[in-house]
XYZ file of C-alpha atoms in Angstrom:
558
model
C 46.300 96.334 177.016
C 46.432 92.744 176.090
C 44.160 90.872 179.150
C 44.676 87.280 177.659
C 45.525 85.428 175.134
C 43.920 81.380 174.042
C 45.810 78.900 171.464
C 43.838 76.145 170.468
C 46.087 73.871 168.264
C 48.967 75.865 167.239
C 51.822 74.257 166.303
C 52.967 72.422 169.406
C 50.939 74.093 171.621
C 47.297 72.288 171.912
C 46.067 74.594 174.278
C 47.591 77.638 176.581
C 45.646 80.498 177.931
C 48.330 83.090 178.229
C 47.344 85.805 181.212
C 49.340 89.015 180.874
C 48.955 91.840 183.179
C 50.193 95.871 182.914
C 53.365 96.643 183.271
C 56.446 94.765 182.140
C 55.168 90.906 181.084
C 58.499 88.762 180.970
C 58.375 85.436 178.570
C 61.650 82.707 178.856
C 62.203 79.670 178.063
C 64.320 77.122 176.447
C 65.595 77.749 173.155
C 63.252 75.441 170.815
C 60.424 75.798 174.137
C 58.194 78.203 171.307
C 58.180 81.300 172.273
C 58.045 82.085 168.611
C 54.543 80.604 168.720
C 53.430 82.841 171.263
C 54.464 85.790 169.539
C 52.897 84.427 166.354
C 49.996 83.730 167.851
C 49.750 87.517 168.797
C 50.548 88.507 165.233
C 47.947 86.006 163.659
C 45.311 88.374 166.032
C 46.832 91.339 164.268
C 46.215 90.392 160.774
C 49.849 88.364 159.938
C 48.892 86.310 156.997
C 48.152 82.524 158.449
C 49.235 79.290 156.741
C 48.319 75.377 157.282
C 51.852 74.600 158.097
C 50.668 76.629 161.885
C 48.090 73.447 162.401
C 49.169 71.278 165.074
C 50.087 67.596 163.770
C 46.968 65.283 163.362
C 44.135 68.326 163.915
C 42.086 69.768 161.083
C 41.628 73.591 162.985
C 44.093 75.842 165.516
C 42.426 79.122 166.974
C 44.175 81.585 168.303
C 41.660 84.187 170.893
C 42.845 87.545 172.153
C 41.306 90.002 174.595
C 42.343 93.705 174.751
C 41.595 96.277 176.989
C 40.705 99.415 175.188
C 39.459 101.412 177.625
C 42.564 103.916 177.231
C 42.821 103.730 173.567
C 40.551 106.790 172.386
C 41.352 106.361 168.940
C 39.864 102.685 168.567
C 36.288 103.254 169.332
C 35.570 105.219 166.310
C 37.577 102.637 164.322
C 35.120 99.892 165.031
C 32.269 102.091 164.767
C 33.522 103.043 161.082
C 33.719 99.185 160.377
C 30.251 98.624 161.532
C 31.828 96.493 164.605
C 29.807 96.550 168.147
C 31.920 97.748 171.061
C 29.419 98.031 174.197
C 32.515 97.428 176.719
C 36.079 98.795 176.710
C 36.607 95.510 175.298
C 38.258 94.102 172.101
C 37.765 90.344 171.504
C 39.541 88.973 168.559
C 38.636 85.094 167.905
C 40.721 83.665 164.386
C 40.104 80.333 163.167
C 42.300 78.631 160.547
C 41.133 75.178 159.049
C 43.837 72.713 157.017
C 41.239 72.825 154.347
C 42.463 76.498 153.728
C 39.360 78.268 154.995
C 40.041 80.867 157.587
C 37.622 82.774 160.345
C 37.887 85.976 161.814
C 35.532 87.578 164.519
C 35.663 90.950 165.723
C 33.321 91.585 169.045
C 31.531 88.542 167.598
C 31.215 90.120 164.435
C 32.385 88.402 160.728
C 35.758 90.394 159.135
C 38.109 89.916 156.249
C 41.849 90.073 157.307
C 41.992 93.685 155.775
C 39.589 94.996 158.132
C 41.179 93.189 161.315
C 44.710 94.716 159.652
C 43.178 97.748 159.682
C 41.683 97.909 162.781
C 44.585 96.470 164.613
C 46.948 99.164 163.563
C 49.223 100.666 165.882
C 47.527 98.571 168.650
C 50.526 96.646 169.479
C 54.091 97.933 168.332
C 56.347 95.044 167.636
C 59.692 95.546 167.820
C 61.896 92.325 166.626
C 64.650 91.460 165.034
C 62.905 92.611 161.597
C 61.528 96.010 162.937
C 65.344 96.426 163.982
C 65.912 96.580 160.049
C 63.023 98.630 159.512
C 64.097 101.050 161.772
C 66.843 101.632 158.375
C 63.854 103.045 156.133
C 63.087 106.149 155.677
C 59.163 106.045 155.733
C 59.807 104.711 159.858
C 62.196 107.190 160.350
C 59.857 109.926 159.722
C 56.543 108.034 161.560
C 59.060 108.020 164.949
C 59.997 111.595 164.449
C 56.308 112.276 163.876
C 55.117 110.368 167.013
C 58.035 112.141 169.320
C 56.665 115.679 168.414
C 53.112 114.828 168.481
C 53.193 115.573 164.853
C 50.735 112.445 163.417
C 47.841 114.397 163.217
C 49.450 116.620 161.057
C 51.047 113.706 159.033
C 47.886 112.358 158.576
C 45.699 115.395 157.420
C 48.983 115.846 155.020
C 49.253 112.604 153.825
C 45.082 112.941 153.121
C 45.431 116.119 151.341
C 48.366 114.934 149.471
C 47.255 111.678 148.144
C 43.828 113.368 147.085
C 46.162 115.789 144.761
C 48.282 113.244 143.949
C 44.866 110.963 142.491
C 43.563 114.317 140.894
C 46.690 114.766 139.176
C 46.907 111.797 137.824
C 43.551 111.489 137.029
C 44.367 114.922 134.918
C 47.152 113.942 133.492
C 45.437 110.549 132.095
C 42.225 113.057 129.979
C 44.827 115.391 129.223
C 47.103 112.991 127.354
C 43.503 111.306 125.791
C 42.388 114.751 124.548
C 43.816 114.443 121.081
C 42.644 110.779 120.630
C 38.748 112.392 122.580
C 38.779 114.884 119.814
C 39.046 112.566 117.453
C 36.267 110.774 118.416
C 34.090 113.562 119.010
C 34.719 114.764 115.291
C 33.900 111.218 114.479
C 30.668 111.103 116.450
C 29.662 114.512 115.169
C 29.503 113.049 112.022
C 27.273 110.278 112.310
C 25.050 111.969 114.350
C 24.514 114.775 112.279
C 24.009 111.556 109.706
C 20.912 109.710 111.074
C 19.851 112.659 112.282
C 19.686 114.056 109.025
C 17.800 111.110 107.538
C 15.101 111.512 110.146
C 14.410 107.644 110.130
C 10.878 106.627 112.065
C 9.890 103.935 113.980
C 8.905 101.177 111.255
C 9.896 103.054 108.259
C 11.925 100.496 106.789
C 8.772 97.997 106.654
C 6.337 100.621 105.578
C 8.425 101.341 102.711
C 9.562 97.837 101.999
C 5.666 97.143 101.577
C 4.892 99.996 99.658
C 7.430 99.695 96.920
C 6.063 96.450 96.183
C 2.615 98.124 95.712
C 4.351 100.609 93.441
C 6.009 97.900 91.460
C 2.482 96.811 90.454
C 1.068 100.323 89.223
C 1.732 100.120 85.737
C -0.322 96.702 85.767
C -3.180 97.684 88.330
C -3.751 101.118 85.970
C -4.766 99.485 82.809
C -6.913 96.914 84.773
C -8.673 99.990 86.018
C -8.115 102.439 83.181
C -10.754 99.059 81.408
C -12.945 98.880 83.928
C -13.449 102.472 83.642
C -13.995 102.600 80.347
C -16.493 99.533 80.773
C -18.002 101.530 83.100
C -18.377 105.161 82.013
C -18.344 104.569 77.904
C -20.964 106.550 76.683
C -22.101 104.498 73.811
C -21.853 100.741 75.389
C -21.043 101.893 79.341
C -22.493 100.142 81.877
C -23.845 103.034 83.266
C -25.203 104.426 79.862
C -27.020 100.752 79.665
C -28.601 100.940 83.249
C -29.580 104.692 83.012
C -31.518 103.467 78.999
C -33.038 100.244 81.270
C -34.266 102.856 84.090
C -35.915 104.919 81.681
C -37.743 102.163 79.642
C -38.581 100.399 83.608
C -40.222 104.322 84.426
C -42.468 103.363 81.373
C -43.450 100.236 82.238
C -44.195 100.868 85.903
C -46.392 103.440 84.501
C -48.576 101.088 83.062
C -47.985 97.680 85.326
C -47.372 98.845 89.582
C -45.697 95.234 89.538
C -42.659 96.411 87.639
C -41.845 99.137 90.579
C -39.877 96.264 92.610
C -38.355 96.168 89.571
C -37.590 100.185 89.115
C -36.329 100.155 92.706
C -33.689 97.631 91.690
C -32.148 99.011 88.839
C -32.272 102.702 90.598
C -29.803 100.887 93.322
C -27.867 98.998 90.697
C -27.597 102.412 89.294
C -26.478 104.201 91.970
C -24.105 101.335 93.267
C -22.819 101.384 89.616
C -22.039 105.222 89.927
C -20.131 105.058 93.594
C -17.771 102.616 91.945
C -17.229 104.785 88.929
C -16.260 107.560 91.074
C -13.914 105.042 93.338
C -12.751 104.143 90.522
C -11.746 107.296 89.604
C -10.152 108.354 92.806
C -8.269 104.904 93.160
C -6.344 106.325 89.577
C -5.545 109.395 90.652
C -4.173 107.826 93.875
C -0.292 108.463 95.103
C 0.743 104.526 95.012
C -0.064 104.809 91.399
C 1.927 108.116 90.622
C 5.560 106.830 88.802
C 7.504 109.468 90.616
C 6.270 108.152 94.172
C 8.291 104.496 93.252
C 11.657 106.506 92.373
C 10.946 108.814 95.913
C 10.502 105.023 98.349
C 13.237 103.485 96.350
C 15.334 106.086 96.851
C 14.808 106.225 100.837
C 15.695 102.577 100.848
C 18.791 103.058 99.039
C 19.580 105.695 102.159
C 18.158 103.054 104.927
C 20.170 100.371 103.249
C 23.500 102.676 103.292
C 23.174 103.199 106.863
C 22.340 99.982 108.013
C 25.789 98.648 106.818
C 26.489 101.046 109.474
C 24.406 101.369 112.188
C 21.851 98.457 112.281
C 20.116 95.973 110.634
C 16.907 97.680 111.294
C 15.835 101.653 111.298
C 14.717 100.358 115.385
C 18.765 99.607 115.539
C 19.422 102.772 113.957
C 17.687 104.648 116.088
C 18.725 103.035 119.327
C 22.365 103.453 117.474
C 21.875 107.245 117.815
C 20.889 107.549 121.127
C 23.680 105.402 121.945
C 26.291 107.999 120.064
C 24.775 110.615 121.529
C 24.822 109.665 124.802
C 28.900 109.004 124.642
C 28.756 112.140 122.580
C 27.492 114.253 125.920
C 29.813 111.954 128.132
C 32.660 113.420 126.065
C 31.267 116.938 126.811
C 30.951 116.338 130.502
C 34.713 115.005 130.455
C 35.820 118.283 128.880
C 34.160 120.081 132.217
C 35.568 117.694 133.998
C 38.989 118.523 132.557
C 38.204 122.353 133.798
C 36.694 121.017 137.575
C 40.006 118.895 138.251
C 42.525 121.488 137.112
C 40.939 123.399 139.565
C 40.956 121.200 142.098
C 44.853 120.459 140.961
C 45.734 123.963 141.550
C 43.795 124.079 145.236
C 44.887 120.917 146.457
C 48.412 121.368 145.550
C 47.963 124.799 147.650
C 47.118 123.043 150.206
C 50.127 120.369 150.191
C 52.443 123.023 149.745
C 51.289 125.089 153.317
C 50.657 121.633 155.120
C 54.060 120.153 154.047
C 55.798 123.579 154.774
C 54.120 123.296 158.085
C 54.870 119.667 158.813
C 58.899 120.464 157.877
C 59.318 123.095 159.966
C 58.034 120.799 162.775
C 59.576 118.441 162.212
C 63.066 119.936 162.310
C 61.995 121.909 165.590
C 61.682 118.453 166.754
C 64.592 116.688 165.403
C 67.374 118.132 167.569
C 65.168 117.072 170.374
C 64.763 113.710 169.733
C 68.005 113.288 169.061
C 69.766 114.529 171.817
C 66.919 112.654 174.022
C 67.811 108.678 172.245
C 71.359 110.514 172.856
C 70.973 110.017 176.373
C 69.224 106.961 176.561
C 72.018 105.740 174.592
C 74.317 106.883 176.973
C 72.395 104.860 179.829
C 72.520 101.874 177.807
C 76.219 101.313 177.512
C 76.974 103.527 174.395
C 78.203 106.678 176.398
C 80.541 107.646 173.084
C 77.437 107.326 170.844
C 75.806 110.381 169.797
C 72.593 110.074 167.616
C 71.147 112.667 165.323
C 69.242 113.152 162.654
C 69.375 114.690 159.361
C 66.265 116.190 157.184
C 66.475 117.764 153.971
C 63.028 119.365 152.739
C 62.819 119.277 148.506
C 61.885 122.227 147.221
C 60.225 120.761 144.228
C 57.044 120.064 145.291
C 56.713 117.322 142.270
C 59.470 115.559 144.334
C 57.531 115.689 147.730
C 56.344 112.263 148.919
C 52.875 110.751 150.974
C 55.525 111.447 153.707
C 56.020 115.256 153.293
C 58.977 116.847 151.881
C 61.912 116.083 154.013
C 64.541 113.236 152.726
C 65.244 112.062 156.676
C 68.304 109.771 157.585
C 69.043 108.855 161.370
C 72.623 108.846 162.120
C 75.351 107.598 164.866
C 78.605 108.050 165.801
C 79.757 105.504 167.792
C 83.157 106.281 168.957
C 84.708 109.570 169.751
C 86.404 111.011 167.256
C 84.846 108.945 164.417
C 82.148 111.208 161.641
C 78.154 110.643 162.197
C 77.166 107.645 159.850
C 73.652 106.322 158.750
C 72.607 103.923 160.899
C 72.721 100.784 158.776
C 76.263 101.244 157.617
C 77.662 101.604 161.273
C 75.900 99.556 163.597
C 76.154 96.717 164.720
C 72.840 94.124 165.201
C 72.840 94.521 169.100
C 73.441 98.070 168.847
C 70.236 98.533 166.303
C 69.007 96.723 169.053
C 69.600 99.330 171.817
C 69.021 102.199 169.164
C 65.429 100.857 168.841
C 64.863 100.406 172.372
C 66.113 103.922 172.855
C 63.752 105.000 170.616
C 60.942 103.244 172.152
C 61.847 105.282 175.305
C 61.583 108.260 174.570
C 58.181 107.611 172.859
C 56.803 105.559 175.042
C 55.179 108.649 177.305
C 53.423 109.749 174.074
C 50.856 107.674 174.148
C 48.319 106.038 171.436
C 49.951 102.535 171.506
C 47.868 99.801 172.961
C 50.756 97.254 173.872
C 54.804 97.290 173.248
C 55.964 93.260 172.419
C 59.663 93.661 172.223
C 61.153 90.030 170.186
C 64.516 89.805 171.978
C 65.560 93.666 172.233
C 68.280 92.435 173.897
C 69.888 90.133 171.237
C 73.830 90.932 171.000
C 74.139 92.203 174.845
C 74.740 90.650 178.163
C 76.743 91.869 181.549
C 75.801 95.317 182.664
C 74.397 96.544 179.581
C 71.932 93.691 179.426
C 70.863 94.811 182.724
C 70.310 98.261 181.239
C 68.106 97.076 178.763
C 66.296 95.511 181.858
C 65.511 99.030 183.681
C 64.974 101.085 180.178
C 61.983 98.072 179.576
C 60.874 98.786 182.648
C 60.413 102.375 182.330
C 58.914 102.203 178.959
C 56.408 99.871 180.922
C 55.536 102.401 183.220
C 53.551 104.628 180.822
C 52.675 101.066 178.817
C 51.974 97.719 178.602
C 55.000 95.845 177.518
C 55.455 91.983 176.340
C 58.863 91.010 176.018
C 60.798 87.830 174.936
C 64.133 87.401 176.454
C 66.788 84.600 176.917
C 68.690 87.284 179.377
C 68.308 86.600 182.874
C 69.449 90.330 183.518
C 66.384 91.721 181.618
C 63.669 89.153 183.438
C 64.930 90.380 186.602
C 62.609 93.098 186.187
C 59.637 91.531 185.233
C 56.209 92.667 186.926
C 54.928 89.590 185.594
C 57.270 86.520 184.372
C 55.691 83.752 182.123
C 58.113 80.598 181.052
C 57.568 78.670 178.421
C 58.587 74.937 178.550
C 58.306 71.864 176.169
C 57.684 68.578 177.862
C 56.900 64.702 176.135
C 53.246 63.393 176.932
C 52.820 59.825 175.533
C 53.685 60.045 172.580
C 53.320 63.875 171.763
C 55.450 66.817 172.338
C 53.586 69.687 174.066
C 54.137 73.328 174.966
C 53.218 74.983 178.153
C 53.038 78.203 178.874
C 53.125 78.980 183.048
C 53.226 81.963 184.832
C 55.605 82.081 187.370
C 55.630 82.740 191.474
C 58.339 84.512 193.247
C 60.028 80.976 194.270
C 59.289 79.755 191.083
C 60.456 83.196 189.599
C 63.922 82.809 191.168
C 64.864 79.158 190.229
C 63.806 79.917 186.467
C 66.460 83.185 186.435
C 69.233 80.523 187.722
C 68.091 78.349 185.085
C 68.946 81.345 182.814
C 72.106 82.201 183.983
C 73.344 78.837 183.475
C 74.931 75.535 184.583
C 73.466 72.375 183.766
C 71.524 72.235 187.102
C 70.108 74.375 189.755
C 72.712 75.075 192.858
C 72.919 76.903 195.623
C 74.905 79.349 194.103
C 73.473 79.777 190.628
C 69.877 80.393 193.341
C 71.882 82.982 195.460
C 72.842 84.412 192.119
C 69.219 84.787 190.931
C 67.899 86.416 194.299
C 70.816 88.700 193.943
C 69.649 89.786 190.493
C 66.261 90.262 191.548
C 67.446 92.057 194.255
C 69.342 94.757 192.406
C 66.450 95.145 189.903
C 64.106 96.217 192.421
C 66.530 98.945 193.597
């Protein structure tokens, strides 16, 4: 239930605080008064997109502040609690801001939201039926939510509608790597291949360098041979060798330390140089026979760069690239595998789910058509009560076999019909009636659902446009018994229909210096009276036009 409702700067309205109570809450008022503001002031707490243009002349910010009672909404608790919102209280308190420089605020319990989550939180809190819900009454998709709601069928809508759109994304999601899987193969051939390339040349961390360095080494063999092909020969020659000459000296030094101790100093040295002379020879020797100085080793490095330059033109300007290029491929390489089992996991899951929509929307249409004759000939009767006693409403539902055709709705094609007049054929809705007839249809509607339950508040946007006299005064007592199972806001300009108010609110528009302001001002019984002459007409109160309104009142409390 809607407890209050504060507007801060809205439009012409600078400030109201709007009390409604439970049962039937009656707003009238002058044409031009804005009662339009009201009720979008009630929509802006709902999630209706705001503009500037809603900012009273000369302020930068209007607010609009709405209190619910949730206490008997059972579905709404969990709904917050989903959204991360506190709700310690049976309490909803909605607070929206919106600033001329375009920046807009919206609380929730005194927490932060985006206008999707205070959409989706206010859903199916308040049911507004206006002159534009009239006209949606002509689609299909509301059709099917009222027949749903009649026969206690929307938990079964909604675990269809789950199951359905979860095949509905698998199969499209199956559809999409099925048509891929020619151009995926393709790829996967192509990734094969290079793969199987670096993998094949078997490239190391730093090759590239190593080699790079070594083939200039091997450039230089031919040169660095005969330098030490000489020395050798220097060395080892055994006529004029170095070593032949130091081994002849060590001899005659033996000799001569023989005879003179002082030359052993002497021996000592030239057994080192010897020895020294020796460990280079063999060095020497091993330093020839060496790799970096075998011919066929140059051909063997220049050949691996030849390779390492071919695939860096197409992997990387370094063998680190190239390798970080292979893991790369082979990671979307094994991504291509796992999409192939996930080709096998969701045409599984195709196959189940589609199971599934097939027994839940064969379950839902037989419902639904169980129900159908039942709601019809109920908004039959209320029809019949509201000045339409000729008109006969039914409804029409054609389940699709196909279950490619089936919608997020179910299977059934659904169109609401009306004959109007005796002897005239059943039409749909929008081709025979009229706009205060859709008008009655609705509220009909509304009647029959009204004892169902799960709606916070009904705000009915002059129901009763198109009807006055008796009928008018029918549209006053069906209000009033939709407000006995709910809370119900209505608009009216019929004096008929606010005869039955449980609580009546006026709306008036007055000058103040140089402003125009809105007030919004609930009503006593005195007061009550004089403002239901004012609706019945005349360009001033009389005795009469007051007799007139107590008369009306009368009658609606019988």
């Amino acid at each position: 239930m809607l407890e209050n409702i504060i507007i801060r700067n809205v439009a012409v309205i600078d400030y109201a605080e709007i009390p409604f109570q439970s049962g039937l809450n009656i707003l009238s008022g002058e044409t031009g008064a804005g009662k339009s503001i009201v009720l979008e002031a009630i929509s802006l707490i709902l999630g209706s997109r705001a503009t500037t243009d809603l900012i009273r002349t000369e302020c930068d910010e209007a607010s609009v502040e709405g209190l619910f009672d949730i206490g008997s909404i059972d579905w709404i608790r969990p709904r917050l609690e989903a959204f991360g919102i506190p709700c310690e209280a049976d309490e909803l308190l909605i607070r929206r801001t919106i600033h001329k420089s375009g920046r807009h605020r919206i609380w929730i319990n005194g927490t932060m939201a985006n206008l999707t989550t205070l959409q989706e939180v206010c859903e199916g809190l308040v049911d507004l039926c206006g002159q534009h819900e009239h006209q949606s009454l002509l689609k299909h998709t509301t059709q099917l939510e009222l027949l749903d709601r009649y026969g206690g069928l929307t938990a079964e809508a909604n675990s269809y509608r789950e199951t359905f759109s979860s095949w509905k994304t698998a199969r499209e999601e199956l559809d999409r790597l099925q048509n891929e899987e020619n151009e995926r193969q393709k790829r996967a051939d192509f990734l094969d291949f290079q793969i199987k390339e670096l993998r094949d040349a078997d490239l190391q961390a730093g090759e590239d360098e190593a080699l790079a360095q070594e083939k200039t080494l091997l450039q230089s063999a031919e040169s660095r041979v005969q330098t030490a092909e000489a020395i050798r020969r220097t060395l080892e020659d055994e006529d004029s060798g170095t070593l032949e000459g130091l081994r002849g000296s060590m001899n005659r030094m033996r000799n001569l330390a023989a005879l003179d101790e002082r030359a052993n100093p002497l021996l000592e040295g030239l057994e080192r140089a010897l020895a020294e002379a020796e460990e280079v020879s063999l060095s020497l020797n091993r330093y020839l026979n060496s790799s970096d100085l075998d011919p066929s080793r140059l051909a063997t490095v220049q050949e691996r760069l030849s390779l390492i330059a071919d695939l860096r033109r197409k992997y990387g300007a370094s063998v680190a690239d190239m390798i970080a290029t292979l893991e790369k491929l082979e990671l979307e390489c094994s991504g291509i595998a796992r999409t192939a089992e996930r080709l096998n996991e969701l045409q599984s899951a195709v196959t189940k789910l589609q199971d599934q929509v097939r027994t839940l929307g064969g379950t839902l249409s037989k419902a639904r058509l169980k129900t159908a004759k039942v709601f019809a000939d109920s908004v039959t009767g209320e029809l019949s009560d509201l000045k339409m006693g000729e008109a006969i409403f039914s409804i029409e539902l054609s389940p699709k076999n196909e279950i490619l055709d089936w919608s997020v709705q179910g299977a059934d094609l659904i169109q609401y019909q009306v004959r109007t007049n005796r002897g005239e054929t059943a039409r749909q809705i929008g081709k025979i009636a009229s706009g205060g007839e859709l008008s009655r249809l609705m509220l009909a509607i509304r009647r029959v659902i009204s004892d169902k339950g799960g709606i916070g508040v009904y705000l009915f946007d002059e129901v009763d446009s198109g009807v006055g006299g008796q009928t008018a005064f029918e549209v006053g007592r069906k209000l009033k018994s939709v407000a006995r199972f709910n809370q119900v806001i209505c608009i009216t300009h019929i004096p008929q229909v606010a005869s039955f108010a449980d609580h009546h609110l006026t709306v008036r528009k007055m000058v103040s210096g140089k402003r125009t302001v809105t007030h919004v001002v609930p009503l006593n019984s005195p007061e009550r009276k004089q403002e239901i002459a004012r609706m019945l007409g005349g360009p001033q109160l009389t005795k009469k036009s007051l007799e007139n309104a107590a008369e009306l009142l009368e009658m609606a409390l019988n």
